[in-house]
Every structure is written in C-alpha cells, then in structure tokens.
mmCIF file of C-alpha atoms and ligand atoms in Angstrom:
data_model
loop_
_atom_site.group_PDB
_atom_site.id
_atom_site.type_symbol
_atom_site.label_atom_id
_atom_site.label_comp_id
_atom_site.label_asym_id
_atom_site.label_seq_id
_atom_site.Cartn_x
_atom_site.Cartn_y
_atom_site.Cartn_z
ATOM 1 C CA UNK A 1 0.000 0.000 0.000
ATOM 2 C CA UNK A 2 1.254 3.194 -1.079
ATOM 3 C CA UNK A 3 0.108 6.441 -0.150
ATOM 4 C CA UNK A 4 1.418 9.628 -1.758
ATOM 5 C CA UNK A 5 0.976 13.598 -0.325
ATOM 6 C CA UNK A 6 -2.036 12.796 1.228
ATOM 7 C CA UNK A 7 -3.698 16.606 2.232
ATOM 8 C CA UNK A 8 -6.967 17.454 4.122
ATOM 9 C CA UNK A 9 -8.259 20.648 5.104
ATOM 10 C CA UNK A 10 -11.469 20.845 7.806
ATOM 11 C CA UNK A 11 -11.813 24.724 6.927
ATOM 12 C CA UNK A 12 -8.618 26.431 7.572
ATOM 13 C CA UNK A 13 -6.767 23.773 9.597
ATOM 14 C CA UNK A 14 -4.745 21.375 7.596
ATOM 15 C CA UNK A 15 -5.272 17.760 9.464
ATOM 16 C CA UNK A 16 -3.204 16.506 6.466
ATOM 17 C CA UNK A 17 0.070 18.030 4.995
ATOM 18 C CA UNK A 18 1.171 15.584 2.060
ATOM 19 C CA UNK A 19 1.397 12.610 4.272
ATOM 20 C CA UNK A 20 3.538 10.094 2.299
ATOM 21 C CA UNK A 21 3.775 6.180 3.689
ATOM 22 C CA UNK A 22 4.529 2.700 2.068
ATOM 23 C CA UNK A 23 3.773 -0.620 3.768
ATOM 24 C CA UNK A 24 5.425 -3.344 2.386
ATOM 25 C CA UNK A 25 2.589 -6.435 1.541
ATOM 26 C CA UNK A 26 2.207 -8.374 4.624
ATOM 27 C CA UNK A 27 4.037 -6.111 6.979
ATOM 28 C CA UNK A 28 1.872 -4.306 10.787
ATOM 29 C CA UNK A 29 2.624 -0.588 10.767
ATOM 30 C CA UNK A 30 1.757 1.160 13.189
ATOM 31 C CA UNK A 31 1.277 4.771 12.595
ATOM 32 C CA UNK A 32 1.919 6.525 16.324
ATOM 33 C CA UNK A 33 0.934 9.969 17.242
ATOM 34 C CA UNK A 34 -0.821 12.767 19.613
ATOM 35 C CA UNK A 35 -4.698 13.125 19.896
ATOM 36 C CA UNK A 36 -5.089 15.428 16.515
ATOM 37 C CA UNK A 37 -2.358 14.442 14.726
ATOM 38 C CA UNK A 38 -4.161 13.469 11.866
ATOM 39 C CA UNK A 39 -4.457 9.266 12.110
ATOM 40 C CA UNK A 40 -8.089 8.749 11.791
ATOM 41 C CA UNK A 41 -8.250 11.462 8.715
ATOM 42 C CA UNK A 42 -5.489 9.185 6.902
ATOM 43 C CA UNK A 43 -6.923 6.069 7.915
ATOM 44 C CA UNK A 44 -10.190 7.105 6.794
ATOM 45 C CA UNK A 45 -9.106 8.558 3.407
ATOM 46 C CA UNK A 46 -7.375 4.788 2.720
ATOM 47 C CA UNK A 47 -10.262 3.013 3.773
ATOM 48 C CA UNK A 48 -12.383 5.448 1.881
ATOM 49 C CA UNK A 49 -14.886 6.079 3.975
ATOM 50 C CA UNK A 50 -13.838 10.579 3.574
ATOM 51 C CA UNK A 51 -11.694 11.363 0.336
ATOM 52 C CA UNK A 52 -8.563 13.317 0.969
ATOM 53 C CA UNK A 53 -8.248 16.847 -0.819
ATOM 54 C CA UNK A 54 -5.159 15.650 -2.761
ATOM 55 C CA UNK A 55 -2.950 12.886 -2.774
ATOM 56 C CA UNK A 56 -2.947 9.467 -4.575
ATOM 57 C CA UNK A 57 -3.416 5.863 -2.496
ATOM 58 C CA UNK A 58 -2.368 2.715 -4.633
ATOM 59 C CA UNK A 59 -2.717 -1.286 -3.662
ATOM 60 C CA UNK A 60 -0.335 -3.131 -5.268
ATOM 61 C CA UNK A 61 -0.234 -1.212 -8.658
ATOM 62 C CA UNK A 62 -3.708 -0.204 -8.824
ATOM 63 C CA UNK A 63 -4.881 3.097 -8.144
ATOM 64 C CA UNK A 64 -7.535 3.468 -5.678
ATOM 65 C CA UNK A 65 -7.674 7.033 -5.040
ATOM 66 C CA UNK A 66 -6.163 10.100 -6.566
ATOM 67 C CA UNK A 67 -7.623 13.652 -5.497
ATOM 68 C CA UNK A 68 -11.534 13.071 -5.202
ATOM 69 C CA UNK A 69 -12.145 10.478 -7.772
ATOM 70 C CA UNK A 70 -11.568 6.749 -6.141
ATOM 71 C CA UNK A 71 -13.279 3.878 -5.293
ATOM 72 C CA UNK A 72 -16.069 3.176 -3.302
ATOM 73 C CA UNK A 73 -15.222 2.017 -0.088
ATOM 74 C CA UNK A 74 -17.087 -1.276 -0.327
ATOM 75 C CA UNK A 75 -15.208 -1.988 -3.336
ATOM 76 C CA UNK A 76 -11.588 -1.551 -1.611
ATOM 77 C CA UNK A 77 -9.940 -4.572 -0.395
ATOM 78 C CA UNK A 78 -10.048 -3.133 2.986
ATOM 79 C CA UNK A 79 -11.388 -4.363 6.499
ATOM 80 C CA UNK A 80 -11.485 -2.082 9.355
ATOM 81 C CA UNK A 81 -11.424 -2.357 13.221
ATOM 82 C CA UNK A 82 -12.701 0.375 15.292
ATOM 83 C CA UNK A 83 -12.400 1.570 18.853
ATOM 84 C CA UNK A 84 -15.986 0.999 19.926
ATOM 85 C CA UNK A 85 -16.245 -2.248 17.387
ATOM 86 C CA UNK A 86 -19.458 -0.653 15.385
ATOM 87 C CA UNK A 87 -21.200 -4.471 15.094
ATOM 88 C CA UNK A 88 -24.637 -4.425 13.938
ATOM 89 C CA UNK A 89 -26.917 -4.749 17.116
ATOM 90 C CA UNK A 90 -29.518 -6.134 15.588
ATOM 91 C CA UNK A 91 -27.623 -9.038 13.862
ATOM 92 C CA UNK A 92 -25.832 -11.822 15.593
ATOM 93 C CA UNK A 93 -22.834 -12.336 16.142
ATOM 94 C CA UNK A 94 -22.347 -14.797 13.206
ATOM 95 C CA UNK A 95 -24.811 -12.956 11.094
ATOM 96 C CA UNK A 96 -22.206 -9.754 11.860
ATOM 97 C CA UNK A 97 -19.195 -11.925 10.666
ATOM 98 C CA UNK A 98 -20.762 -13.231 7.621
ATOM 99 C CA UNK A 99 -21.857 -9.403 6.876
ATOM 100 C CA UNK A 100 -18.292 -8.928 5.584
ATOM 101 C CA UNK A 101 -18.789 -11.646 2.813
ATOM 102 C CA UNK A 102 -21.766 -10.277 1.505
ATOM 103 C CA UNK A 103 -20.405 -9.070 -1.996
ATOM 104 C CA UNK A 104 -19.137 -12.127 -2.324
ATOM 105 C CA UNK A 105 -21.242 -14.843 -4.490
ATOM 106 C CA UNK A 106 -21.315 -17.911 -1.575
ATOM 107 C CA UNK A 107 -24.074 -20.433 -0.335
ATOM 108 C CA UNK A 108 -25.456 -19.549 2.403
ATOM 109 C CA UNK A 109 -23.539 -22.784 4.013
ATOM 110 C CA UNK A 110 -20.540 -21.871 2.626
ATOM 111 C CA UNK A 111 -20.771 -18.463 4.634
ATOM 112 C CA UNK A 112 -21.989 -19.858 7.442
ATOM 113 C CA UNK A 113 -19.006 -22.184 7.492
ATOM 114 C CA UNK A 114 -16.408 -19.116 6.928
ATOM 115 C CA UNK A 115 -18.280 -17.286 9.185
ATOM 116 C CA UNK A 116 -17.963 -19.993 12.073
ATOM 117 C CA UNK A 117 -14.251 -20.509 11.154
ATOM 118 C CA UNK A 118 -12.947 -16.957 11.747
ATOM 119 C CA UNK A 119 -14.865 -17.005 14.949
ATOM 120 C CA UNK A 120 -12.774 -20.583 16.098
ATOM 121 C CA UNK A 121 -10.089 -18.151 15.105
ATOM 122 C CA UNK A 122 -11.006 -15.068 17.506
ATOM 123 C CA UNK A 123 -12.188 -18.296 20.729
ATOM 124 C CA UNK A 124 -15.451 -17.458 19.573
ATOM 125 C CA UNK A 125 -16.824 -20.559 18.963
ATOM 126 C CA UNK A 126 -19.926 -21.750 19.836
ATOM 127 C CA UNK A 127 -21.303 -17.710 20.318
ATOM 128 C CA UNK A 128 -22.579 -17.350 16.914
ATOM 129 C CA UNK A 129 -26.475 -17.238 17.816
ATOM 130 C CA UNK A 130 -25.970 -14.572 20.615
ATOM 131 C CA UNK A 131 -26.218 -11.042 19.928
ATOM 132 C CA UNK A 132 -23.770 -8.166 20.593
ATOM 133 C CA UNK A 133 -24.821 -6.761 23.570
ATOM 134 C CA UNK A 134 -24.880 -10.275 25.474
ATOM 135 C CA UNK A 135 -20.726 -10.064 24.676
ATOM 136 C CA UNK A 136 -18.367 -8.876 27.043
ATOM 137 C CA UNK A 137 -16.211 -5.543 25.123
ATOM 138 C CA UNK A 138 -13.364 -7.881 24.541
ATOM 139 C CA UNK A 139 -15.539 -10.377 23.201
ATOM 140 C CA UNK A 140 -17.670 -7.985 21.029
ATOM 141 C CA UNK A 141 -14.181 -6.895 19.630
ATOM 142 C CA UNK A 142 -13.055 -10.209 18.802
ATOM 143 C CA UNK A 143 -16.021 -10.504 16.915
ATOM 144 C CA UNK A 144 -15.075 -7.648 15.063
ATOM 145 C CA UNK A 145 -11.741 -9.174 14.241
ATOM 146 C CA UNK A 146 -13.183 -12.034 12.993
ATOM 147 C CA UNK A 147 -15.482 -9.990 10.361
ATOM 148 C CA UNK A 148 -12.508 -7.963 9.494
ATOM 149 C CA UNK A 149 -10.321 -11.417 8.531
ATOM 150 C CA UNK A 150 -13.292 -13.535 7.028
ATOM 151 C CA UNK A 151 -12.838 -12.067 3.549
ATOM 152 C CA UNK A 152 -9.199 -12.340 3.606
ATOM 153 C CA UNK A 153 -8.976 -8.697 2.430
ATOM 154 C CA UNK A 154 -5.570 -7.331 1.427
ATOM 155 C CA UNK A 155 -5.391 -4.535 3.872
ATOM 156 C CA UNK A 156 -6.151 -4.846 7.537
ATOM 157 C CA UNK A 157 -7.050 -1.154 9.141
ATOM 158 C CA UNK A 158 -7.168 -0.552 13.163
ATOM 159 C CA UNK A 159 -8.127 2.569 14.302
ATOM 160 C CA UNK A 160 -7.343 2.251 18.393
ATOM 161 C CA UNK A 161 -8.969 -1.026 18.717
ATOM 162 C CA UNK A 162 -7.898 -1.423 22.554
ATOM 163 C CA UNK A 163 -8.468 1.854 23.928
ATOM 164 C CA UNK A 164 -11.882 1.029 25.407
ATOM 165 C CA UNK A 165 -10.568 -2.219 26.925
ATOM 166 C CA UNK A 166 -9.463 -2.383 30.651
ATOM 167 C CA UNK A 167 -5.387 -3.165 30.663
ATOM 168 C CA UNK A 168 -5.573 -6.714 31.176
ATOM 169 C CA UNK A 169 -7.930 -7.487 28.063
ATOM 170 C CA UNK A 170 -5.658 -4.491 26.223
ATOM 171 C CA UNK A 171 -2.677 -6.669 26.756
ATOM 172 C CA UNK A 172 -4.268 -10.252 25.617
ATOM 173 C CA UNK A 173 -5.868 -8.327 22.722
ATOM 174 C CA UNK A 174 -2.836 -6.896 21.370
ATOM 175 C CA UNK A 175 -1.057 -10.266 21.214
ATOM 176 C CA UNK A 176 -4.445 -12.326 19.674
ATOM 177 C CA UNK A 177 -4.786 -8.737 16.846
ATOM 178 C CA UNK A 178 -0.984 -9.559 15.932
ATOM 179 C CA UNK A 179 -1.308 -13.214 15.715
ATOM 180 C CA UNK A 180 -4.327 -13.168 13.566
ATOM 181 C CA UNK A 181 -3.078 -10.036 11.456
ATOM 182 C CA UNK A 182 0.696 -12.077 10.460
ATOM 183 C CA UNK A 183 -1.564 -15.224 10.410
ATOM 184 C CA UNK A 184 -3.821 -13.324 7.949
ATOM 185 C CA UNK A 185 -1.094 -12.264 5.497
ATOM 186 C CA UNK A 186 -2.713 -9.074 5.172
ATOM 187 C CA UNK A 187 -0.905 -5.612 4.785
ATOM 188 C CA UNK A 188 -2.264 -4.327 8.147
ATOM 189 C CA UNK A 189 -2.180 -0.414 9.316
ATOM 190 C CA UNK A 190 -2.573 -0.115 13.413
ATOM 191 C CA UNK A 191 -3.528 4.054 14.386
ATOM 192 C CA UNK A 192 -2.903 4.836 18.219
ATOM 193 C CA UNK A 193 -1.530 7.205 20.354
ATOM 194 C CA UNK A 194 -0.152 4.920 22.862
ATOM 195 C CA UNK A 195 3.736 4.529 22.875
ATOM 196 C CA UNK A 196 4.400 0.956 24.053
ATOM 197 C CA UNK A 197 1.508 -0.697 22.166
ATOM 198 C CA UNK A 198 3.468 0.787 19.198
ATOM 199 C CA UNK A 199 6.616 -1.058 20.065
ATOM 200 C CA UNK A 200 5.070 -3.752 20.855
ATOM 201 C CA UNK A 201 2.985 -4.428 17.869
ATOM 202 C CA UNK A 202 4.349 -2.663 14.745
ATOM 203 C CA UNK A 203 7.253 -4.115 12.189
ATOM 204 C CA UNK A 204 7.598 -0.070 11.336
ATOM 205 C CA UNK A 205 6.199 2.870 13.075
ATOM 206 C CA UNK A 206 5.645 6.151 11.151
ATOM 207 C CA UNK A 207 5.377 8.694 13.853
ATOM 208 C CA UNK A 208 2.599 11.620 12.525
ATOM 209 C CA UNK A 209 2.845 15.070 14.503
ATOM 210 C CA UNK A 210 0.286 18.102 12.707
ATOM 211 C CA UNK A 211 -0.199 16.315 9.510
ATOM 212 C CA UNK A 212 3.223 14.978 8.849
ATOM 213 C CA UNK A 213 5.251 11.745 9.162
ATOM 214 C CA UNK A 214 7.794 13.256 11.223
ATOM 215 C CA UNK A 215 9.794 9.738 11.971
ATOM 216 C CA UNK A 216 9.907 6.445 10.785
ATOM 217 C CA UNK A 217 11.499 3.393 11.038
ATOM 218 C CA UNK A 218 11.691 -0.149 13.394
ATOM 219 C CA UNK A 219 10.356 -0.102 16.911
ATOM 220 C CA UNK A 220 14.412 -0.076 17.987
ATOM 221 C CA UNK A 221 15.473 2.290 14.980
ATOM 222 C CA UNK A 222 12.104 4.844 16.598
ATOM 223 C CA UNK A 223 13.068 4.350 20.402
ATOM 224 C CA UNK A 224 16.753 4.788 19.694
ATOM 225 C CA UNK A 225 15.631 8.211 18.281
ATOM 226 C CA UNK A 226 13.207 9.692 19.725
HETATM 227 P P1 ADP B 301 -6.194 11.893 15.418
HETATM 228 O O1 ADP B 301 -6.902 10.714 14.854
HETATM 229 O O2 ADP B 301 -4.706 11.782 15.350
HETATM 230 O O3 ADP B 301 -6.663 12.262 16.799
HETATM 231 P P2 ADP B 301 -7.752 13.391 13.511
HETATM 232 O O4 ADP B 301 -7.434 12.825 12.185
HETATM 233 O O5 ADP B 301 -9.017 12.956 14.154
HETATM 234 O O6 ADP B 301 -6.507 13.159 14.497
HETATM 235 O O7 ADP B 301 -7.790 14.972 13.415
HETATM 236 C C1 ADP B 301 -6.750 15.738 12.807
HETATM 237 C C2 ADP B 301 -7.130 17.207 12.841
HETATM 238 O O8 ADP B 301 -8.263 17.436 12.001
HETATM 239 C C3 ADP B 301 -7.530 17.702 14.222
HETATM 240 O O9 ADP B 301 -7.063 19.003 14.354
HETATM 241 C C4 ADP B 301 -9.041 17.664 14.191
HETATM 242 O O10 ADP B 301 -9.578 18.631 15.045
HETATM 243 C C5 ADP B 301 -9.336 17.973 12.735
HETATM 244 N N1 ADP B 301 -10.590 17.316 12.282
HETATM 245 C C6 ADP B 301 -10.775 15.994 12.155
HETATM 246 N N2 ADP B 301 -12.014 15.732 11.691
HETATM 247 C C7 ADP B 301 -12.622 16.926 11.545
HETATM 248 C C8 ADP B 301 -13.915 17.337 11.085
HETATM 249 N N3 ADP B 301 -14.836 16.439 10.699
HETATM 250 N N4 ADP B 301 -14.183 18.655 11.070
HETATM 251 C C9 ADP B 301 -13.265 19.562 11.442
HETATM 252 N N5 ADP B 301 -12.037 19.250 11.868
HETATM 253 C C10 ADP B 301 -11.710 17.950 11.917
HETATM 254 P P1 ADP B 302 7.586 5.868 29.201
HETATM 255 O O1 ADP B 302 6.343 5.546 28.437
HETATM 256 O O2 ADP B 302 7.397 5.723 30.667
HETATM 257 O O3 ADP B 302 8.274 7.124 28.795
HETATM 258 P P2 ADP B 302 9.666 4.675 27.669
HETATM 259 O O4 ADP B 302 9.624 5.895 26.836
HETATM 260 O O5 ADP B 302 10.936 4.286 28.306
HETATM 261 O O6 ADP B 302 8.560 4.680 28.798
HETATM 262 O O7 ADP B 302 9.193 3.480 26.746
HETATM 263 C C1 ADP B 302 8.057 3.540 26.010
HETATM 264 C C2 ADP B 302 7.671 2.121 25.698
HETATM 265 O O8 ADP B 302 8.670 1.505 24.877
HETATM 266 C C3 ADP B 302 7.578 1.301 26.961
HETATM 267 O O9 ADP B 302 6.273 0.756 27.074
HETATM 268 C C4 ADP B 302 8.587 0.181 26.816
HETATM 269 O O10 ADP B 302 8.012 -1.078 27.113
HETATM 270 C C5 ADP B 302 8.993 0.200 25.359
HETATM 271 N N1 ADP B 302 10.428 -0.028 25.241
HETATM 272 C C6 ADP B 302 11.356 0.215 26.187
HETATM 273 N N2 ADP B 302 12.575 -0.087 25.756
HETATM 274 C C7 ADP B 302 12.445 -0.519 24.496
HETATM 275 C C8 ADP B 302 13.375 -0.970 23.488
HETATM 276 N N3 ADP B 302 14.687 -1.063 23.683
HETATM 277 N N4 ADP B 302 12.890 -1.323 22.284
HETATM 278 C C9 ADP B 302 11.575 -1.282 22.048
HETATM 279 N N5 ADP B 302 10.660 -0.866 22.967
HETATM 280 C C10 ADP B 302 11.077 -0.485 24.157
#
C-alpha cells in the first residue's frame, strides 16, 4: 500500500500536509501519534470512507484514489477495526461476521461455514447465535476481528482497537490482533496514540505530529531516536 501527499483541510486547519507512507505487503505498521495528529483522517481517506483533498493511495499497482475520484469504499480490499467495534446490534454475532462476505457470491452454508471458522479463530466458537450486547467488550471486539479477517482482504485497518478495553484485556488483545493479522497475510495499518503498544505491535512505526510523518522506522530504529 502506497500512499502519496495525502492533504486534508477541515476549513482552515490542515489535518493533512502531504502525508507520504509505504507498507510493504504483509508487513503491521503502526502509525503513532498525539490526539489530533491526523491518524483517523489518513486512515479514513485509505479506507475510503472521507476522500482526501489531494494525494494518490495505490494497492499493489492499482490506483484506488487520486484527489476526489476513487473507489467506493465497499469496493476496496479493505477491512477495518474500530475503537468501539461498530457491530450491527440487531444481527448476531455470526450474522455480523458473515456481513463482511456479503459481496461475495457464496451459499449460504458456505458463509456460514467461513463465518464460524474466523470465529474458532477469535475463541469465539460456539457464540454465533448470541447477539452483541450479550458479549463482554473484549468479546464484542473479537467478533469484530473475525469480520474484518473472514474475507481475507488485502489490507487490515485498526483505528485504536484497545483503547476502550481495561489493561488486562488491552494486553491479551494486542497479542491475539498480531497473531491473527501475520496469520492473515494481510498488509495491516494499526492508528494509536499509545507509545508501548506501538513497540510492541508494529514491524515499522511512522510517527505523525500536525499532519506529517515526522519519523519512521523499526520499533528499535524509533526508540533509539526519539
Ligand atoms: P487523530 O486521529 O490523530 O486524533 P484526527 O485525524 O481525528 O486526528 O484529526 C486531525 C485534525 O483534524 C484535528 O485538528 C481535528 O480537530 C481535525 N478534524 C478531524 N475531523 C474533523 C472534522 N470532521 N471537522 C473539522 N475538523 C476535523
Ligand atoms: P515511558 O512511556 O514511561 O516514557 P519509555 O519511553 O521508556 O517509557 O518506553 C516507552 C515504551 O517503549 C515502553 O512501554 C517500553 O516497554 C517500550 N520499550 C522500552 N525499551 C524498548 C526498546 N529497547 N525497544 C523497544 N521498545 C522499548
């Protein structure tokens, strides 16, 4: 994934100054940084969800955004994990899961059996027929985890999946998201602002600081440098 000047404006402030970033296929990046920074505006411009004012994001070689024109979200090969792990409340929790396979043409048995297999993944087994709000947070987020993998998309996007997780759940979590993400072999992009969840997670760390990838390199190569 390949993301060239990326640039937002939100009126007069710039929340993107020509961010540029490459993940190598396969590799966890974790892009690090202060509340306002700018994350969730590049995250959300690569997941396309809000176009960015300027810039160009590629997969692989093919374009998926330059300037305003891109494609659609739902047509990106993109899954996303989010802080407060937006599941559908009035699905269940295998009905959420197979959600993510939707576009895809499947029987119904064949999604039900993907669908029950990324939940073995996540220790979910055997929790398909409840809904969300009879989960636990940690469990409602490893449902989320196992709709973001069930597709096997090629890019992996977590926008402070932990944050709303007590430390104890935050530190099994991080180590079950890593598994499953290098397990995956997905390209996978980790937002937060929290320093040691960086080093432990990430192959690279881009630090962003007002708009701008002010650092990069290996957790060792960013905490040698600071
Ligand atoms: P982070 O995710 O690092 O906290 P954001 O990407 O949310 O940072 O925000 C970057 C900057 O853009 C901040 O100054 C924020 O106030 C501003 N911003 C983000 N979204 C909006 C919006 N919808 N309207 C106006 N300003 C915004
Ligand atoms: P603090 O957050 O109290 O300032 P440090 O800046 O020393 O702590 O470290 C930030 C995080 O980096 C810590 O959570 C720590 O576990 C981790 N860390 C410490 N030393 C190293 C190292 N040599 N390489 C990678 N990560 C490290």
């Amino acid at each position: 994934m390949v993301v060239r000047g990326a640039t937002k404006r939100y009126g007069r402030a710039t929340a993107l100054d020509g961010v540029d970033l490459e993940i190598e296929p396969g590799r966890f990046m974790v892009l690090l940084g202060p509340s306002g920074s700018g994350k969730t505006t590049l995250l959300r411009g690569i997941a396309g969800i809000e176009a960015f004012d300027d810039g160009t994001v590629h997969f692989g070689d093919t374009p998926i955004s330059s300037g305003r024109t891109s494609v659609p979200a739902e047509r990106r090969d993109v899954a996303m994990v989010f802080q407060d792990y937006a599941l559908w409340p009035h699905m269940t929790v295998a009905q959420n899961v197979e959600y993510a396979l939707r576009r895809r043409s499947l029987q119904g048995s064949a999604r039900r059996s993907l669908a029950a297999t990324a939940l073995e993944r996540v220790g979910l087994d055997g929790l398909g027929a409840r809904y969300p709000h009879e989960l636990s947070g940690g469990q409602q987020q490893r449902v989320a985890l196992a709709r973001a993998v069930v597709a096997e998309p090629a890019l992996l996007l977590f926008d402070e999946p932990l944050s709303n997780l007590d430390a104890d759940l935050r530190e099994r979590l991080r180590v079950e998201i890593s598994t499953l993400a290098r397990s995956s072999g997905a390209t996978s992009l980790y937002i937060t602002h929290d320093q040691s969840e960086a080093f432990a997670l990430a192959d690279e760390i881009a630090v962003l600081r007002d708009g701008r990838v002010v650092q990069r390199g290996t957790p060792e190569e960013v905490y040698r440098h600071p």
